mmCIF file of N, CA and C in Angstrom:
data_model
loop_
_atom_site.group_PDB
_atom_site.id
_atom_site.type_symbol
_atom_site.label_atom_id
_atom_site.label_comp_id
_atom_site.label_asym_id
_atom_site.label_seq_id
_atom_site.Cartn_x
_atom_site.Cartn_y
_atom_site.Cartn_z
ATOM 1 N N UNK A 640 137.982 65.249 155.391
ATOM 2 C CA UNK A 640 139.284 64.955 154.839
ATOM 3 C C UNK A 640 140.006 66.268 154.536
ATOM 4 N N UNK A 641 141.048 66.602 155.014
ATOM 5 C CA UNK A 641 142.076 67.929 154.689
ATOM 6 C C UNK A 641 142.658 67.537 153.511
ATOM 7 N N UNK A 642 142.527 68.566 152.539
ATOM 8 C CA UNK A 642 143.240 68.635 151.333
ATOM 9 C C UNK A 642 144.985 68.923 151.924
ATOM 10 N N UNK A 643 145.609 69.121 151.001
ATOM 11 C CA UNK A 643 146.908 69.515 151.324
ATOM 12 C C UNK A 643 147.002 70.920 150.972
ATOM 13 N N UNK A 644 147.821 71.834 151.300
ATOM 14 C CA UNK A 644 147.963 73.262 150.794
ATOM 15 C C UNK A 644 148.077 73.051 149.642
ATOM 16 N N UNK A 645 149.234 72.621 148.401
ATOM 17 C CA UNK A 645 149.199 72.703 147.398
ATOM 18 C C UNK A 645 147.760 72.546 146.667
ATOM 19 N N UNK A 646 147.199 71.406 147.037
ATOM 20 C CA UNK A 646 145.784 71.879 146.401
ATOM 21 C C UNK A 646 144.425 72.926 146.572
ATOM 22 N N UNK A 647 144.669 73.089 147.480
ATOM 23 C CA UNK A 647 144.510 74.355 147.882
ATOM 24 C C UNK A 647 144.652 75.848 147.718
ATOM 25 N N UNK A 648 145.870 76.111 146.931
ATOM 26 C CA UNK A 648 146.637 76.767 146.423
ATOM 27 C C UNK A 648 146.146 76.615 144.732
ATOM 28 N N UNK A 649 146.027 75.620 144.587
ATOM 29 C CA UNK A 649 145.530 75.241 142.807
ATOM 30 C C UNK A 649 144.079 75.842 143.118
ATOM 31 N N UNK A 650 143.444 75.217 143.668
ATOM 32 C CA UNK A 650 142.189 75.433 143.236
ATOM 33 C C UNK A 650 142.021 76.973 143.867
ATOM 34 N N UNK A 651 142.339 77.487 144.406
ATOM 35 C CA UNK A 651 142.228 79.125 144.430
ATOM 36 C C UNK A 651 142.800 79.670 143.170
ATOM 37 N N UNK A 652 143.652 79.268 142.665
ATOM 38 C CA UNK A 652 144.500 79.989 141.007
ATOM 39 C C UNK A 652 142.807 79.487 140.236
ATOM 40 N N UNK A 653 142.653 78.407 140.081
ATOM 41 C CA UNK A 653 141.397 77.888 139.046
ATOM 42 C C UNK A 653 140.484 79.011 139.458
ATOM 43 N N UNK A 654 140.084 78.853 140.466
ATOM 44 C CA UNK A 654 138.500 79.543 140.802
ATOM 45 C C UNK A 654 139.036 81.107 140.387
ATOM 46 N N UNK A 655 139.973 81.708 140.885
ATOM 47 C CA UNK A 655 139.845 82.894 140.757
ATOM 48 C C UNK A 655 140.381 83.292 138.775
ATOM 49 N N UNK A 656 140.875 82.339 138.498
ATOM 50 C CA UNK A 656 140.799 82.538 136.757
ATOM 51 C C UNK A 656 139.253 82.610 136.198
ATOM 52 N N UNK A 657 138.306 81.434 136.775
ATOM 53 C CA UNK A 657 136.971 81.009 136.580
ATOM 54 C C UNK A 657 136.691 82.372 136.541
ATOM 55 N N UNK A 658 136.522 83.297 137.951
ATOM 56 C CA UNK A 658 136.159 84.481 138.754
ATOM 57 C C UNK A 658 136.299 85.460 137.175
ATOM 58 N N UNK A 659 137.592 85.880 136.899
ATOM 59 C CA UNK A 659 138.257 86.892 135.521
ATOM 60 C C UNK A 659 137.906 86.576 135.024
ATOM 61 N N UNK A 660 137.811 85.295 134.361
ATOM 62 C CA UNK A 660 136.994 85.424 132.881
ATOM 63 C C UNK A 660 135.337 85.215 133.114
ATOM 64 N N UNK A 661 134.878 84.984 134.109
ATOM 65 C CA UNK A 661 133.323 85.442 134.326
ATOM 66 C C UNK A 661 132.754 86.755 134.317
ATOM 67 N N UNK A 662 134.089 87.746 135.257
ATOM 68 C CA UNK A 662 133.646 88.632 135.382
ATOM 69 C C UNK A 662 133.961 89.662 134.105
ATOM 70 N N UNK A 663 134.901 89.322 132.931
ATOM 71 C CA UNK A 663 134.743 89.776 131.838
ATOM 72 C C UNK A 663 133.943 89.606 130.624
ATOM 73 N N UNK A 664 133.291 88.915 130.404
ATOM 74 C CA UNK A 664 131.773 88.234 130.181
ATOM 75 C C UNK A 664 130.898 88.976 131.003
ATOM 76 N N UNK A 665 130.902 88.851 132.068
ATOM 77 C CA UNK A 665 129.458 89.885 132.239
ATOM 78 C C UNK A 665 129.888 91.579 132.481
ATOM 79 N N UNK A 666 131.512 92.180 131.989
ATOM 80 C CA UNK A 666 131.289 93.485 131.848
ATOM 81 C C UNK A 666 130.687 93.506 129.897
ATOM 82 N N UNK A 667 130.900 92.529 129.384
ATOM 83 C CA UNK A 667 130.999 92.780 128.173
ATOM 84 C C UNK A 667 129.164 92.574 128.019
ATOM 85 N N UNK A 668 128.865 91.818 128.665
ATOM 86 C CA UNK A 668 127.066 91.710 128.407
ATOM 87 C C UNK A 668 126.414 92.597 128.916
ATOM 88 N N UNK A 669 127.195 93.069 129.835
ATOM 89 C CA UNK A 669 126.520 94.237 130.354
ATOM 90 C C UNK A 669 126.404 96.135 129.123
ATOM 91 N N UNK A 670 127.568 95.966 128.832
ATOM 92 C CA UNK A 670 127.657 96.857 128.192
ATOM 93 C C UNK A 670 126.358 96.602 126.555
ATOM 94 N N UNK A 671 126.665 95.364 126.436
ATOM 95 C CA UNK A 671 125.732 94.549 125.053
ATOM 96 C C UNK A 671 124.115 95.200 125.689
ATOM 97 N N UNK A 672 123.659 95.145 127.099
ATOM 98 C CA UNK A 672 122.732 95.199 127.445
ATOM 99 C C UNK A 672 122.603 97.300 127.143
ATOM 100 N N UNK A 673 123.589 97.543 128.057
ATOM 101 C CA UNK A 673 123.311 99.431 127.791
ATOM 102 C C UNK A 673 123.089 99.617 126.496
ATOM 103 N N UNK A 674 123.863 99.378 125.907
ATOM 104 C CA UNK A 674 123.656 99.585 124.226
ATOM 105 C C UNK A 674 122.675 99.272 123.646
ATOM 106 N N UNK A 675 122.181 97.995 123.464
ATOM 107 C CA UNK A 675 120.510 97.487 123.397
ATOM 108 C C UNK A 675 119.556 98.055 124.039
ATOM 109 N N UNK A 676 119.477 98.287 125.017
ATOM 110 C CA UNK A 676 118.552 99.634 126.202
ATOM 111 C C UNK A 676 118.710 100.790 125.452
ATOM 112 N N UNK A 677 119.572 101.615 125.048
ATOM 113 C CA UNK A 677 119.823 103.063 124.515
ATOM 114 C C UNK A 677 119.343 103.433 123.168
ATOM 115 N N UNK A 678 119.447 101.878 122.358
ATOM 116 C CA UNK A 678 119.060 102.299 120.871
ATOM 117 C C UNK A 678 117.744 102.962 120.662
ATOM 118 N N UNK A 679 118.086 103.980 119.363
ATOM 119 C CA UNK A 679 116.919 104.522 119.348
ATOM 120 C C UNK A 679 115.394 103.333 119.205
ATOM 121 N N UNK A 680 115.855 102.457 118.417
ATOM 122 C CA UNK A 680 114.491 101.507 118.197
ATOM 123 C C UNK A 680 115.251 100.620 118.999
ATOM 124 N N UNK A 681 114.357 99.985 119.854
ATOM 125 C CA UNK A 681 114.375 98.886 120.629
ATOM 126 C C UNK A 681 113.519 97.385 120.151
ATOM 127 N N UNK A 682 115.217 96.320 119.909
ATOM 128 C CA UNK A 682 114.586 95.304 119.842
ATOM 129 C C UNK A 682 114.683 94.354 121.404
ATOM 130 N N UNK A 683 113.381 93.996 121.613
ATOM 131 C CA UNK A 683 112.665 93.528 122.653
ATOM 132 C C UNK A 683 113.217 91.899 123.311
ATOM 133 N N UNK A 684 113.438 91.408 121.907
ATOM 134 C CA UNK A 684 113.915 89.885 122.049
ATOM 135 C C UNK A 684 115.021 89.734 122.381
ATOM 136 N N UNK A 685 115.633 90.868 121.292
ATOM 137 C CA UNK A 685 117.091 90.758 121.849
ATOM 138 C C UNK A 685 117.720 91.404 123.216
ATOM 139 N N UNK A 686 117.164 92.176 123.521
ATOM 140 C CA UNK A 686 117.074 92.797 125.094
ATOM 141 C C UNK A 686 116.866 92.258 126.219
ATOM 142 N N UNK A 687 115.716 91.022 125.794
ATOM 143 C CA UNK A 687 115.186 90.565 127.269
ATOM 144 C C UNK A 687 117.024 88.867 126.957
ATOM 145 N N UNK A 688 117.303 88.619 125.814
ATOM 146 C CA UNK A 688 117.990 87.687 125.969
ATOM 147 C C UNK A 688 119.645 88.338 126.515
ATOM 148 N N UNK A 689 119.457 89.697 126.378
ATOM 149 C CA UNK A 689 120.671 90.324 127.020
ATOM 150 C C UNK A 689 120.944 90.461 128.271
ATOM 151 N N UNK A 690 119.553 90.326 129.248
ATOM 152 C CA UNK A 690 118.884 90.503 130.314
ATOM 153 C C UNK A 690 118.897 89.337 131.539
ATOM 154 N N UNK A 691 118.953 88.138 130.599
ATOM 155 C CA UNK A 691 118.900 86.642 130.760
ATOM 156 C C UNK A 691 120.542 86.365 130.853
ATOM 157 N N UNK A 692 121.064 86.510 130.030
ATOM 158 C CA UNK A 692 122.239 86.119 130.323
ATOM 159 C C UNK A 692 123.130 87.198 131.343
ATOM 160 N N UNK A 693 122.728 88.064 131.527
ATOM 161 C CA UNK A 693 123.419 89.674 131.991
ATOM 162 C C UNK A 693 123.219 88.787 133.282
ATOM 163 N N UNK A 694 122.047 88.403 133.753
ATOM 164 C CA UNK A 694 121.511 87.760 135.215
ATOM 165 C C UNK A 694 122.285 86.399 135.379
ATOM 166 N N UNK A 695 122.622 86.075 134.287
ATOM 167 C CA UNK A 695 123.130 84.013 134.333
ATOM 168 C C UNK A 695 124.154 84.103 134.825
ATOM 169 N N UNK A 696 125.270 85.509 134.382
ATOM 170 C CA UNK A 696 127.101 85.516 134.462
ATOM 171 C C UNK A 696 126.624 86.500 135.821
ATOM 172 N N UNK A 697 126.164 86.773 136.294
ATOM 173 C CA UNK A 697 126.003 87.729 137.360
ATOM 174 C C UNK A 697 125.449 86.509 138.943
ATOM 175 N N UNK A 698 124.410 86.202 138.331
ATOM 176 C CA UNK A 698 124.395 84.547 139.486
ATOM 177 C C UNK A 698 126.291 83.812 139.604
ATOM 178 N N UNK A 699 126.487 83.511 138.231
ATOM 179 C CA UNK A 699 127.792 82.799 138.494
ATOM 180 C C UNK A 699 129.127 83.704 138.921
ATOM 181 N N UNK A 700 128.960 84.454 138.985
ATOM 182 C CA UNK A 700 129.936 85.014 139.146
ATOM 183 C C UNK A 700 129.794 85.646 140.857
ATOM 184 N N UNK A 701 128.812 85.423 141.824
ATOM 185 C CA UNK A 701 128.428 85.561 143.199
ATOM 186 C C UNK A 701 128.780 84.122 143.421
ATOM 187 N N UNK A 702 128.287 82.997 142.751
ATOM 188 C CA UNK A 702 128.976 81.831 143.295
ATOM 189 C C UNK A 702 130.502 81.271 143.228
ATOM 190 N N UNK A 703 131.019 81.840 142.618
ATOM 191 C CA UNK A 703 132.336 81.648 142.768
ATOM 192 C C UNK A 703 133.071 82.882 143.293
ATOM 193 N N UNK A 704 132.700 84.127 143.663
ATOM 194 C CA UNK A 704 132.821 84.875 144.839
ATOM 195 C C UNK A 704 132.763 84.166 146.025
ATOM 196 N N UNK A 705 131.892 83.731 146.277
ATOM 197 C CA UNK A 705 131.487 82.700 148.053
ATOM 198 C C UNK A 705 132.204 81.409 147.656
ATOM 199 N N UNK A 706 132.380 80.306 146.561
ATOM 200 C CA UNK A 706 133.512 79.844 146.854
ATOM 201 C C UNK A 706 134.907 80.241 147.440
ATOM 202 N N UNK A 707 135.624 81.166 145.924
ATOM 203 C CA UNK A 707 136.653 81.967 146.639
ATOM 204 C C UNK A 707 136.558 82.572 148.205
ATOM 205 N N UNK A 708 135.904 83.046 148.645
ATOM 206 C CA UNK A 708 136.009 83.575 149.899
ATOM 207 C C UNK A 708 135.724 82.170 151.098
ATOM 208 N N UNK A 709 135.290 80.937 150.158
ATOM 209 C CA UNK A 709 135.342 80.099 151.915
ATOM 210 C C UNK A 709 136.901 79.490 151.896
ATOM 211 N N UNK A 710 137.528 79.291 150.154
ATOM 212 C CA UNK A 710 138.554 79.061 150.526
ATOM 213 C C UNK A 710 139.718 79.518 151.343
ATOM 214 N N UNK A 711 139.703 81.607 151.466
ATOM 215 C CA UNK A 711 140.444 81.483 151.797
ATOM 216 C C UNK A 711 140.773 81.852 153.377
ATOM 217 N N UNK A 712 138.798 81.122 154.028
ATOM 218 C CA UNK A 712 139.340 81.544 155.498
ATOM 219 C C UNK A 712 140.087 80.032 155.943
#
């Protein structure tokens, strides 16, 4: 079934908003992660859960990369 352009057009604005605010979430966990890595005392729990999510927004954020990109061949 062919969508119409206009929706087409929407759901590229959605996904690639999805895309920005994913990918600002994982600069910000990422940085949560350097900082937790650098401290002089290292807490362990909180590191490996920085680690976990650093990987969760980093998976999601490759899948809505390869969405975006099948939409717009």
């Amino acid at each position: 079934m062919q969508s119409s352009p206009l929706a087409i057009i929407t759901l590229r604005r959605e996904l690639g908003a999805r895309y920005a605010t994913t990918t600002r979430q994982w600069q910000a966990a990422r940085n949560a992660y350097r900082r937790l890595h650098q401290a002089p005392v290292t807490n362990l729990i909180a590191l490996r859960d920085a680690a976990q999510r650093l990987d969760r927004l980093d998976r999601g954020r490759a899948a809505l990369l390869r969405d975006l990109k099948a939409l717009s061949d």
